[in-house]
PDB file of C-alpha atoms and ligand atoms in Angstrom:
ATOM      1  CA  UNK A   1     -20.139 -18.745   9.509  1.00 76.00           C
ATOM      2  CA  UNK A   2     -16.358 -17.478   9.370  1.00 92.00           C
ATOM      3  CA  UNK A   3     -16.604 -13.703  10.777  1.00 97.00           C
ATOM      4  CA  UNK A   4     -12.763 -13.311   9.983  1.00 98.00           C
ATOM      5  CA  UNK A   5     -10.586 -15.037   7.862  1.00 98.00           C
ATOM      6  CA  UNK A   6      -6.718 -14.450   7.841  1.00 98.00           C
ATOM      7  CA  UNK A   7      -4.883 -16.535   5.030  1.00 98.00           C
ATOM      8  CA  UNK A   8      -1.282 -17.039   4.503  1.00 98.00           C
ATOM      9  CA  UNK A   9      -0.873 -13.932   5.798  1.00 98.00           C
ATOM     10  CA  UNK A  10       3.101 -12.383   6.211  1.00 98.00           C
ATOM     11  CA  UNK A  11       3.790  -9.020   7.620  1.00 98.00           C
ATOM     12  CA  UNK A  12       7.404  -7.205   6.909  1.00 97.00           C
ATOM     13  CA  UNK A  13       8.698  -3.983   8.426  1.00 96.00           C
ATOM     14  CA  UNK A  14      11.656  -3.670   5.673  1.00 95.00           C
ATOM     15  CA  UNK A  15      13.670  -6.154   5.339  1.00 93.00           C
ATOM     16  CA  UNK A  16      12.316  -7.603   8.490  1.00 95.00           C
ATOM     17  CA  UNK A  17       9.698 -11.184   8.563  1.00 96.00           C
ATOM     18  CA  UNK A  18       7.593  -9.830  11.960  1.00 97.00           C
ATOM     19  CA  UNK A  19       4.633 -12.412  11.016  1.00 97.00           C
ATOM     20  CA  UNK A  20       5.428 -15.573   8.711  1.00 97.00           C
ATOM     21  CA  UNK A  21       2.478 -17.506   6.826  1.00 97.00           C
ATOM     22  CA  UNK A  22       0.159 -16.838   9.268  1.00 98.00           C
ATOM     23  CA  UNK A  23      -3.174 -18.343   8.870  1.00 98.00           C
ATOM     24  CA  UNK A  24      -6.565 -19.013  11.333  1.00 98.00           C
ATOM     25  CA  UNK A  25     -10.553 -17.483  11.350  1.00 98.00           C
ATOM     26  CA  UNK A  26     -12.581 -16.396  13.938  1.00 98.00           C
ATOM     27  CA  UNK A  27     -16.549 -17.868  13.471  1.00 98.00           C
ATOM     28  CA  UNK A  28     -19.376 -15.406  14.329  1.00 97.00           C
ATOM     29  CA  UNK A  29     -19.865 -15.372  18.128  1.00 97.00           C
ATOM     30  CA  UNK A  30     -16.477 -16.833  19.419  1.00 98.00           C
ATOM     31  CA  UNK A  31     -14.090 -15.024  21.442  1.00 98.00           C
ATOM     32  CA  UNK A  32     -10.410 -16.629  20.186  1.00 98.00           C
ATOM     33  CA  UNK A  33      -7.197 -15.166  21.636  1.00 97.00           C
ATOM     34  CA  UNK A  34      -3.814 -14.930  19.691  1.00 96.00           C
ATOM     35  CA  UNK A  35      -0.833 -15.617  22.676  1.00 93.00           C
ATOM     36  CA  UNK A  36       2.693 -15.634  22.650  1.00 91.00           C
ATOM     37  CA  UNK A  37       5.744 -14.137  24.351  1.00 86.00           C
ATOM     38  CA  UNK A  38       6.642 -10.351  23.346  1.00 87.00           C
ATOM     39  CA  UNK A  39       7.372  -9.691  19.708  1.00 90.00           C
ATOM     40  CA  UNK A  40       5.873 -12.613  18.681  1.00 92.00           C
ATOM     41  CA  UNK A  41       3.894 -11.015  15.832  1.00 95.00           C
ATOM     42  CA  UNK A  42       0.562 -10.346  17.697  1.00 95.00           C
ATOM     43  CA  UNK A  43       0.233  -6.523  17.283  1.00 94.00           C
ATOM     44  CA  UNK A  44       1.271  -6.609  14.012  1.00 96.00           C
ATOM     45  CA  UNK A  45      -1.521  -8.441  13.060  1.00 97.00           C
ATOM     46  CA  UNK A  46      -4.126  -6.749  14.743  1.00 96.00           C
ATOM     47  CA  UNK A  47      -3.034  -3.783  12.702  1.00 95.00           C
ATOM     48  CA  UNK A  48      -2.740  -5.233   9.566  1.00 97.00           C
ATOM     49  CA  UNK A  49      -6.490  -6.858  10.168  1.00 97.00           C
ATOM     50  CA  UNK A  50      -8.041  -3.421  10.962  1.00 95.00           C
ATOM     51  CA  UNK A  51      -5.944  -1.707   7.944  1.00 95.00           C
ATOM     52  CA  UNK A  52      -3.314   0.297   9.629  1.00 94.00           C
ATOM     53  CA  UNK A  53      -0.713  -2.066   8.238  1.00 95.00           C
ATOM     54  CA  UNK A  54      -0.423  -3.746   5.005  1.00 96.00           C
ATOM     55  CA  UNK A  55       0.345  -7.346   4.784  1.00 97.00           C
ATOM     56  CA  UNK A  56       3.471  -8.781   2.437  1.00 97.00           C
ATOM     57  CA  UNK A  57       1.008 -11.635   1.498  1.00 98.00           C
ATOM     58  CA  UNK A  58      -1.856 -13.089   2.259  1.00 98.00           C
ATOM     59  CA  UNK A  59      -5.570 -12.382   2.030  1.00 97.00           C
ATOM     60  CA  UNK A  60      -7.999 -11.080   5.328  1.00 98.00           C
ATOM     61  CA  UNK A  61     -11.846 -11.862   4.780  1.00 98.00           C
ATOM     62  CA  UNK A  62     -14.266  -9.710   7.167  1.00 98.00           C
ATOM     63  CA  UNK A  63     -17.594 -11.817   6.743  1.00 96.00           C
ATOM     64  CA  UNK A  64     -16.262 -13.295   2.882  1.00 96.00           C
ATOM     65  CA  UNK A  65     -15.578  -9.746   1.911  1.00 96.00           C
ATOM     66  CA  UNK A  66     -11.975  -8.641   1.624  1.00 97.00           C
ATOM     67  CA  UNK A  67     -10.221  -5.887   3.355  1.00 97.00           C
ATOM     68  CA  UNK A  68      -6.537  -6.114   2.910  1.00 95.00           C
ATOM     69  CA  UNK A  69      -6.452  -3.567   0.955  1.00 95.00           C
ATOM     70  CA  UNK A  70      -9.173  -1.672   1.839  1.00 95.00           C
ATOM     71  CA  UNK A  71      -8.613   2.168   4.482  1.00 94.00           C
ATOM     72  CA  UNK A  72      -8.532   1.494   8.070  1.00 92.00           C
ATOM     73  CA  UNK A  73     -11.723   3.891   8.134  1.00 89.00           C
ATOM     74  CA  UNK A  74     -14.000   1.603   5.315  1.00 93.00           C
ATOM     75  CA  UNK A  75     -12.953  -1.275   7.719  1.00 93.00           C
ATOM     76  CA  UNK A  76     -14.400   0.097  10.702  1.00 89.00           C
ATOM     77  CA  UNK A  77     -17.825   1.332   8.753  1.00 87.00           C
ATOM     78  CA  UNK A  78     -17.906  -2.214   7.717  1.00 91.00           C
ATOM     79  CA  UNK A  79     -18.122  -3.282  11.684  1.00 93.00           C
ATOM     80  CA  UNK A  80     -14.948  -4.085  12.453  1.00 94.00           C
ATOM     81  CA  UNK A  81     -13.347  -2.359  15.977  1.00 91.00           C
ATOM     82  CA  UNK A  82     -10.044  -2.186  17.514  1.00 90.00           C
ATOM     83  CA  UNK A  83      -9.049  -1.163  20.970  1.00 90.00           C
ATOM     84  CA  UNK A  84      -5.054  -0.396  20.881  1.00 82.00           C
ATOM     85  CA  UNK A  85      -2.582  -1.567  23.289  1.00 81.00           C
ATOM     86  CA  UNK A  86      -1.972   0.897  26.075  1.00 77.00           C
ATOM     87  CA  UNK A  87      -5.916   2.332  25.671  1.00 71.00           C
ATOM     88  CA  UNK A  88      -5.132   5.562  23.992  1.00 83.00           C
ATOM     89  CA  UNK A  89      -8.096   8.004  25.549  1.00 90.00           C
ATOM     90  CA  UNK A  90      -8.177  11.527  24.080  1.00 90.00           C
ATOM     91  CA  UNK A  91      -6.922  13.505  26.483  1.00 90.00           C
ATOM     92  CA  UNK A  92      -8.767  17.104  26.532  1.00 93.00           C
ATOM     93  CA  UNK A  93     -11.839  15.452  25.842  1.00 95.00           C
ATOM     94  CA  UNK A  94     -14.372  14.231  28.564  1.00 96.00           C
ATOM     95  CA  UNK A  95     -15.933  11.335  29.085  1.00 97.00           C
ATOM     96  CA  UNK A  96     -18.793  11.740  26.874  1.00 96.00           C
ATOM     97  CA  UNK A  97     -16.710  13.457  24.526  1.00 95.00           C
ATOM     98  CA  UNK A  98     -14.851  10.244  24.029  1.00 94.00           C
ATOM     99  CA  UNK A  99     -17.531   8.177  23.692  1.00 94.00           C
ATOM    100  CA  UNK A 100     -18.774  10.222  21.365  1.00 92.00           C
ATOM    101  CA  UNK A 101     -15.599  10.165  18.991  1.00 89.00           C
ATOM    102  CA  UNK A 102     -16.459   6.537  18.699  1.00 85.00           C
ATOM    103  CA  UNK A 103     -19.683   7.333  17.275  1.00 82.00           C
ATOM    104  CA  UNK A 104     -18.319   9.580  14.575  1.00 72.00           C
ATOM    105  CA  UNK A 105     -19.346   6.939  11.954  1.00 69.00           C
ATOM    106  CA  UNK A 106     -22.740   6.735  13.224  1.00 69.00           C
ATOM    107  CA  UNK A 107     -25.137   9.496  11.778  1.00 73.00           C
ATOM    108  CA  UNK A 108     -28.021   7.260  13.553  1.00 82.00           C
ATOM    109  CA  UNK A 109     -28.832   9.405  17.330  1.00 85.00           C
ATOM    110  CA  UNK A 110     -31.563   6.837  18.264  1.00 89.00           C
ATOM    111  CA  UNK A 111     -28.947   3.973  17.840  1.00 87.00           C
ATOM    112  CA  UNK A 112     -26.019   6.245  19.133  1.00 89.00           C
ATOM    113  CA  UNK A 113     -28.362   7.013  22.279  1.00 92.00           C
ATOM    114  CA  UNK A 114     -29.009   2.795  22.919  1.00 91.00           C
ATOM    115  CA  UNK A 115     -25.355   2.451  22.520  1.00 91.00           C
ATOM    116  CA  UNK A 116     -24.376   4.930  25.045  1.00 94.00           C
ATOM    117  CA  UNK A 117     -27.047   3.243  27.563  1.00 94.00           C
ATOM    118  CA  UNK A 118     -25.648   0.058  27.399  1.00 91.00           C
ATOM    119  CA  UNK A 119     -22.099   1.029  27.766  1.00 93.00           C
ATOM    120  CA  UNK A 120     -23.395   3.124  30.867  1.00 95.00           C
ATOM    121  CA  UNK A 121     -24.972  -0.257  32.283  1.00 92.00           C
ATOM    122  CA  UNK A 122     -21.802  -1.691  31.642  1.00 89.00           C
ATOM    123  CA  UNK A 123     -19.521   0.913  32.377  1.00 91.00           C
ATOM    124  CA  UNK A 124     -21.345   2.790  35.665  1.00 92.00           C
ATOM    125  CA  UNK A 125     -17.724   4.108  36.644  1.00 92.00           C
ATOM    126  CA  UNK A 126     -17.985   5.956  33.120  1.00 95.00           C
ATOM    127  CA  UNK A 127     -21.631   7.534  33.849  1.00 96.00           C
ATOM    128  CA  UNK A 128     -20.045   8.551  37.157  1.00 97.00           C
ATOM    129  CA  UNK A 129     -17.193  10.444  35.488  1.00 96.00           C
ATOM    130  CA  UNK A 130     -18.411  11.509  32.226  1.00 96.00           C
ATOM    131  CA  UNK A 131     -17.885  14.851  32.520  1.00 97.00           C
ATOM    132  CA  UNK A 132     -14.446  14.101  33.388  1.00 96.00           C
ATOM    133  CA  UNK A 133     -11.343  14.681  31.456  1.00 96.00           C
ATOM    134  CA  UNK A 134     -10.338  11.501  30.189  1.00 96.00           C
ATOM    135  CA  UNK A 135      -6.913  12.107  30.731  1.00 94.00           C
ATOM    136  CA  UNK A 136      -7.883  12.438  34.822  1.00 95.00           C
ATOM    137  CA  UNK A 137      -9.250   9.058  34.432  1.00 94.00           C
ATOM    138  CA  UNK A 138      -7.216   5.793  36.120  1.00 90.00           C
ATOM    139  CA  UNK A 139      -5.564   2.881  33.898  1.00 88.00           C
ATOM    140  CA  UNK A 140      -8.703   0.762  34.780  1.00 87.00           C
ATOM    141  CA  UNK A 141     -11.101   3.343  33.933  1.00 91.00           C
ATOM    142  CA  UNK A 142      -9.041   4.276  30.766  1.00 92.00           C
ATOM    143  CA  UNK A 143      -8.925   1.003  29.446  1.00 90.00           C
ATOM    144  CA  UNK A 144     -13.286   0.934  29.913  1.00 90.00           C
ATOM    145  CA  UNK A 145     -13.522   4.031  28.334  1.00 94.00           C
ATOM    146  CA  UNK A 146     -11.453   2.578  25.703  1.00 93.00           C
ATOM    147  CA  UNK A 147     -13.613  -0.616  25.113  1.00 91.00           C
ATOM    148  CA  UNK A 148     -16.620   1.924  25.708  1.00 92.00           C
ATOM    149  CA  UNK A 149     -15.825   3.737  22.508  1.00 91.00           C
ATOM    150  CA  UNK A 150     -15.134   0.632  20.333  1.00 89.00           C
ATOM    151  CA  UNK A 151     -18.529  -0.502  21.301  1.00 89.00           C
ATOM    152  CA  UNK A 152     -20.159   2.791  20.190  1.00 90.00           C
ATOM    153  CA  UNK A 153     -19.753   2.350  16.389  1.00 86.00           C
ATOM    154  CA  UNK A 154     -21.501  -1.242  17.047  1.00 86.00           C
ATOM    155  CA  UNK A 155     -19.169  -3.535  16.226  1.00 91.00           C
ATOM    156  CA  UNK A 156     -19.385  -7.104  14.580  1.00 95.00           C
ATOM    157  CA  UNK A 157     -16.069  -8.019  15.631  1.00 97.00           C
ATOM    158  CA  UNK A 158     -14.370  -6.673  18.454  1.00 96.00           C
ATOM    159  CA  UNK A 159     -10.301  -6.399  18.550  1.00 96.00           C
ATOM    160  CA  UNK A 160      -8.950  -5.915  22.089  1.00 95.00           C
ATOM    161  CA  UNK A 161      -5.020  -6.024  21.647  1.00 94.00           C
ATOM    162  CA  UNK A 162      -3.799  -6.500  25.743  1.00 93.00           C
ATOM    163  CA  UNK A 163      -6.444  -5.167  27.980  1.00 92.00           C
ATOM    164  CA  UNK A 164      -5.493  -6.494  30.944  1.00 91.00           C
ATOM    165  CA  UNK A 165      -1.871  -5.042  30.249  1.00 88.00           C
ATOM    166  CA  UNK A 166      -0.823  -2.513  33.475  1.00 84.00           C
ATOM    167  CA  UNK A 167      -4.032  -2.891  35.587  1.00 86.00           C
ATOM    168  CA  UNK A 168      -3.983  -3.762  39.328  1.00 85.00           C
ATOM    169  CA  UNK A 169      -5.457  -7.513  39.932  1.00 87.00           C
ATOM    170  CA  UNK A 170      -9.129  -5.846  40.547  1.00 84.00           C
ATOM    171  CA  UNK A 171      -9.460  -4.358  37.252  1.00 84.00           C
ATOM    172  CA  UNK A 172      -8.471  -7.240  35.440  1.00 90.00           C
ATOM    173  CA  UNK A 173     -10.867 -10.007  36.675  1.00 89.00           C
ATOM    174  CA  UNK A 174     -13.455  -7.039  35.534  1.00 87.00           C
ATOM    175  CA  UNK A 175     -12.010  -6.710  32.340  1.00 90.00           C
ATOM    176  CA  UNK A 176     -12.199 -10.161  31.397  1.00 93.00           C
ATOM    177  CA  UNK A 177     -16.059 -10.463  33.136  1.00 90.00           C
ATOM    178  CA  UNK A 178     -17.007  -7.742  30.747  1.00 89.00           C
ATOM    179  CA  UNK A 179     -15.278  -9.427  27.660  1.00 93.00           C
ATOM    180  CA  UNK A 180     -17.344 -12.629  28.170  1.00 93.00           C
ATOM    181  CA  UNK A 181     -20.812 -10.035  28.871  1.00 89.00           C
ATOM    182  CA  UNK A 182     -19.580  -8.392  25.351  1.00 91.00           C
ATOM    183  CA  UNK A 183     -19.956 -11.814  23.342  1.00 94.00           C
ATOM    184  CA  UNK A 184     -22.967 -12.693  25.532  1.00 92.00           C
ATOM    185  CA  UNK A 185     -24.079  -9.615  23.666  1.00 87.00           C
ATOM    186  CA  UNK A 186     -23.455 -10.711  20.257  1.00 91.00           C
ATOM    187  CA  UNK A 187     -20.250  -9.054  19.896  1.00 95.00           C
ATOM    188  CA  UNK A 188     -17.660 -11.343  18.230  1.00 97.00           C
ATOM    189  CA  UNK A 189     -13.902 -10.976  19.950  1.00 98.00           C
ATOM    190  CA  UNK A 190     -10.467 -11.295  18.705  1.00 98.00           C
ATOM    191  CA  UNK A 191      -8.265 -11.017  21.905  1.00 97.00           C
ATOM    192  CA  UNK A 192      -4.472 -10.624  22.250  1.00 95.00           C
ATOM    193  CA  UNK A 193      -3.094 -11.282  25.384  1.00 91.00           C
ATOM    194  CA  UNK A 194       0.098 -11.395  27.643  1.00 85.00           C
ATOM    195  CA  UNK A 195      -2.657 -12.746  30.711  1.00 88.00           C
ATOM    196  CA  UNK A 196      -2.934 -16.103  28.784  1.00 91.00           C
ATOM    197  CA  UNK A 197      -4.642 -18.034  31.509  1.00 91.00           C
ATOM    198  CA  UNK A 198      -7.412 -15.491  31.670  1.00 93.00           C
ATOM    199  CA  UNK A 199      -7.793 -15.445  28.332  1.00 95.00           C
ATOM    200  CA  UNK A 200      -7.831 -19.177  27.531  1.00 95.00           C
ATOM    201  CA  UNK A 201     -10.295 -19.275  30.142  1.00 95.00           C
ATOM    202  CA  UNK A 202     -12.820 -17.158  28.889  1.00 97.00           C
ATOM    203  CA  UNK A 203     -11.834 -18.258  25.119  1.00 98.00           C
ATOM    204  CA  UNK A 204     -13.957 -20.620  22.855  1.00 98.00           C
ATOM    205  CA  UNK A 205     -10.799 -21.168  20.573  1.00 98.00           C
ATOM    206  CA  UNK A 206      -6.419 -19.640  20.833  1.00 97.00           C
ATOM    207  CA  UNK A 207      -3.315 -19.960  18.518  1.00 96.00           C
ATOM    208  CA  UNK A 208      -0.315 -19.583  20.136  1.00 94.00           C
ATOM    209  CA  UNK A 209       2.311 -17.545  18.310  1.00 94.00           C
ATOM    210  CA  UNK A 210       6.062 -17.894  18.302  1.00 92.00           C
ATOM    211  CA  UNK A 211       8.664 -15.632  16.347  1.00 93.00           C
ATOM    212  CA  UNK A 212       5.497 -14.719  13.796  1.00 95.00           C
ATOM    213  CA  UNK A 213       4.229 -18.419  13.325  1.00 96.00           C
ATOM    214  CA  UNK A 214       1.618 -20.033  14.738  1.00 96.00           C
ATOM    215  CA  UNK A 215       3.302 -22.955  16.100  1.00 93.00           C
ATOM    216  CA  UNK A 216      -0.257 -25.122  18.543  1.00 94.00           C
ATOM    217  CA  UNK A 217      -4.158 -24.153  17.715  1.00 96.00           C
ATOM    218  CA  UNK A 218      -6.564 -25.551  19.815  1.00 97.00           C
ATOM    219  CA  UNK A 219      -9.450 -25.038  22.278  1.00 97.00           C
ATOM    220  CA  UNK A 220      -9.173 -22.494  25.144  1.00 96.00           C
ATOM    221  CA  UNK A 221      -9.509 -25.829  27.569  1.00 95.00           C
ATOM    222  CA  UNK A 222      -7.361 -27.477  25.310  1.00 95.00           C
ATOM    223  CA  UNK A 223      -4.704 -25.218  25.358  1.00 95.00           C
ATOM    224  CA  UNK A 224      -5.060 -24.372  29.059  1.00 92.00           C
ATOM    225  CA  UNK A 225      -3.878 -27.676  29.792  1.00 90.00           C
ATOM    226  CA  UNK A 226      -1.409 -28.184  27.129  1.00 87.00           C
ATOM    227  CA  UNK A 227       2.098 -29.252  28.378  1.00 85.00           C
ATOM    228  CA  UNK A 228       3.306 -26.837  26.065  1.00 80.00           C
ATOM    229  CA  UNK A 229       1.585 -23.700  26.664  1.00 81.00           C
ATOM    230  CA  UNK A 230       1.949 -24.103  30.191  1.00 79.00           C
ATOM    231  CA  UNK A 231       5.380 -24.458  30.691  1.00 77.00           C
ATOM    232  CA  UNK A 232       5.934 -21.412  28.286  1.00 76.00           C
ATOM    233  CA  UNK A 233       3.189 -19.063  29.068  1.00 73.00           C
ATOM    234  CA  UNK A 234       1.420 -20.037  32.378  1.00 66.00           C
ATOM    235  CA  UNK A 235       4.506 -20.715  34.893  1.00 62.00           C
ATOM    236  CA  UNK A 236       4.863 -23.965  34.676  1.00 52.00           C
TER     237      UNK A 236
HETATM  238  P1  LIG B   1       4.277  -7.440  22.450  1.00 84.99           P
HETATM  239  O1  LIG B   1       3.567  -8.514  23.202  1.00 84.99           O
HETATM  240  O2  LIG B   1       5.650  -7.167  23.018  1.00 84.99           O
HETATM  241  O3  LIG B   1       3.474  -6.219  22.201  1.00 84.99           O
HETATM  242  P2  LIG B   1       3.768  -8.504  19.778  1.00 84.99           P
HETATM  243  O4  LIG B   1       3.608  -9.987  19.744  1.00 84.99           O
HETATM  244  O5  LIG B   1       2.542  -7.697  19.730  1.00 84.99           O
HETATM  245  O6  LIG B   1       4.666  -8.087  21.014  1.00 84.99           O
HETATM  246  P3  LIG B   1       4.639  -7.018  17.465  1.00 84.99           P
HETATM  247  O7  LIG B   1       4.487  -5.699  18.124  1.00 84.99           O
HETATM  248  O8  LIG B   1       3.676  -7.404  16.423  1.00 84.99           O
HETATM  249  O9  LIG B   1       4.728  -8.174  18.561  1.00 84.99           O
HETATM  250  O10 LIG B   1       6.111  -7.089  16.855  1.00 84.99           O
HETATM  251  C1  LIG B   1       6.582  -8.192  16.064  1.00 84.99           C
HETATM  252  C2  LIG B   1       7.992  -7.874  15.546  1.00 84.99           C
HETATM  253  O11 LIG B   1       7.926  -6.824  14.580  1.00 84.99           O
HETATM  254  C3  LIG B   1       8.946  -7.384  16.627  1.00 84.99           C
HETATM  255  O12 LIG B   1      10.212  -7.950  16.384  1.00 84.99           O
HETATM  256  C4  LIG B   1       8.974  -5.877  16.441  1.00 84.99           C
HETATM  257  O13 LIG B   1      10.217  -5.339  16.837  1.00 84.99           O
HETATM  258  C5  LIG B   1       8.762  -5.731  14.957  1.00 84.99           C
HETATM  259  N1  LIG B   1       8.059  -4.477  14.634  1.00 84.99           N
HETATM  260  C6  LIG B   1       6.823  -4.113  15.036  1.00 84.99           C
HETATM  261  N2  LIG B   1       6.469  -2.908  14.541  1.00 84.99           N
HETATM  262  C7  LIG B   1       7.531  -2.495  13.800  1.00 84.99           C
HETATM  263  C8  LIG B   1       7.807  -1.323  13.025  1.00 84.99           C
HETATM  264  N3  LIG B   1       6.893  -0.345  12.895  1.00 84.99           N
HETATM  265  N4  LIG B   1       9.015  -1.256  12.419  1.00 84.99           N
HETATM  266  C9  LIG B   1       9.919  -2.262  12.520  1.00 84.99           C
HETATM  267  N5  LIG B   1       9.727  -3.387  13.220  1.00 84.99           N
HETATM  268  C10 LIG B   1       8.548  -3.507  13.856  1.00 84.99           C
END
């Protein structure tokens, strides 16, 4: 079953095309990555799938249902998640304080309670630090915190926009272990990244986007070894 459809969609800022006739899905359980060089469309969309920004044209289907035009906060009650670019903790706030902010939604303690186990399984650098201000908190601990509070509100479909983007070499083969332990989980995962060999390999599906088109589609073995996408994104 299609978890997310995105048809025909276009994206203007003014006068400006930033996404043209854009068009793929994401079935239940996949992880699928969006890559392409910078300002090839890929944030845009993100927002525009969990409501921030409104498309130009085009439809967006969350399981058949459609949210285009639909607030960013009925999307999320709906189970739809998004971790920004650049991991946005609230500074001010601990730990737990953040991790509760992405429970806000949830009026359900016993599943609110589960939630926060798992994520402390997951996450033991959190548990460690939870009475911590967040803003005290390294880039590699920000960005779990991050993913952390996403995966409070128990999300169907997961939208990580660049979190490997900053982090020393450690952090990021972590990051990308805990995506794939995510959709083991039952979580499914729309992924933009800059990383694109990590995130091929750990993808069931990718698009690869160029000036706001989506110019190859293919597997994320298919696309690993592509001619193409590796003499533009993987060196060579
Ligand atoms: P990056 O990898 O660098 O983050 P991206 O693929 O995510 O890039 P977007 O951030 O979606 O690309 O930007 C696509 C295009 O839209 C760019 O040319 C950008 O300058 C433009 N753009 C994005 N947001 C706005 C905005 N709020 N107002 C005007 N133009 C915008």
């Amino acid at each position: 079953m299609s978890m997310l459809q995105v048809e025909n969609l276009s994206i203007h800022y003014g006068m400006i095309e930033a996404v043209h006739d854009v068009s793929f899905e994401v079935a239940e359980g996949e992880v699928v990555s969006l890559i392409g060089a910078n300002g090839a469309g890929k944030t845009s969309i993100l927002r525009t799938i969990s409501g921030l920004v409104r498309p130009s044209q085009g439809r967006i289907l969350f399981q058949g249902q459609e949210i285009h035009k639909q607030p960013a906060q009925t999307i999320v009650a709906s189970g739809l998640s998004q971790v920004p670019e650049g991991r946005h903790v609230f500074p001010g706030l601990t730990v737990m304080e953040n991790l509760e902010m992405g429970a806000f939604l949830k009026k359900d303690r016993e599943e609110n309670a589960r939630n926060l186990k798992k994520i402390f399984e997951r996450f033991p650098r959190l548990e460690e630090r939870k009475g911590q201000d967040a803003a005290t908190l390294s880039g590699g601990e920000q960005q779990m915190l991050a993913m952390g509070r996403a995966l409070m509100s128990t999300p169907k479909l997961l939208l990580l926009d660049e979190p490997s983007m900053g982090l020393a070499p450690i952090f990021i083969n972590e990051i990308f272990e805990i995506i794939k332990d995510i959709q083991a989980q039952g979580t499914t995962v729309l992924l933009i990244e800059q990383n694109a060999n990590k995130a091929l390999a750990i993808s069931n599906r990718g698009y690869v986007l160029e000036n706001g088109k989506i110019v190859l589609a293919g597997t994320g073995q298919e696309l690993l070894t592509s001619e193409e996408v590796r003499k533009a994104y993987l060196g060579g």
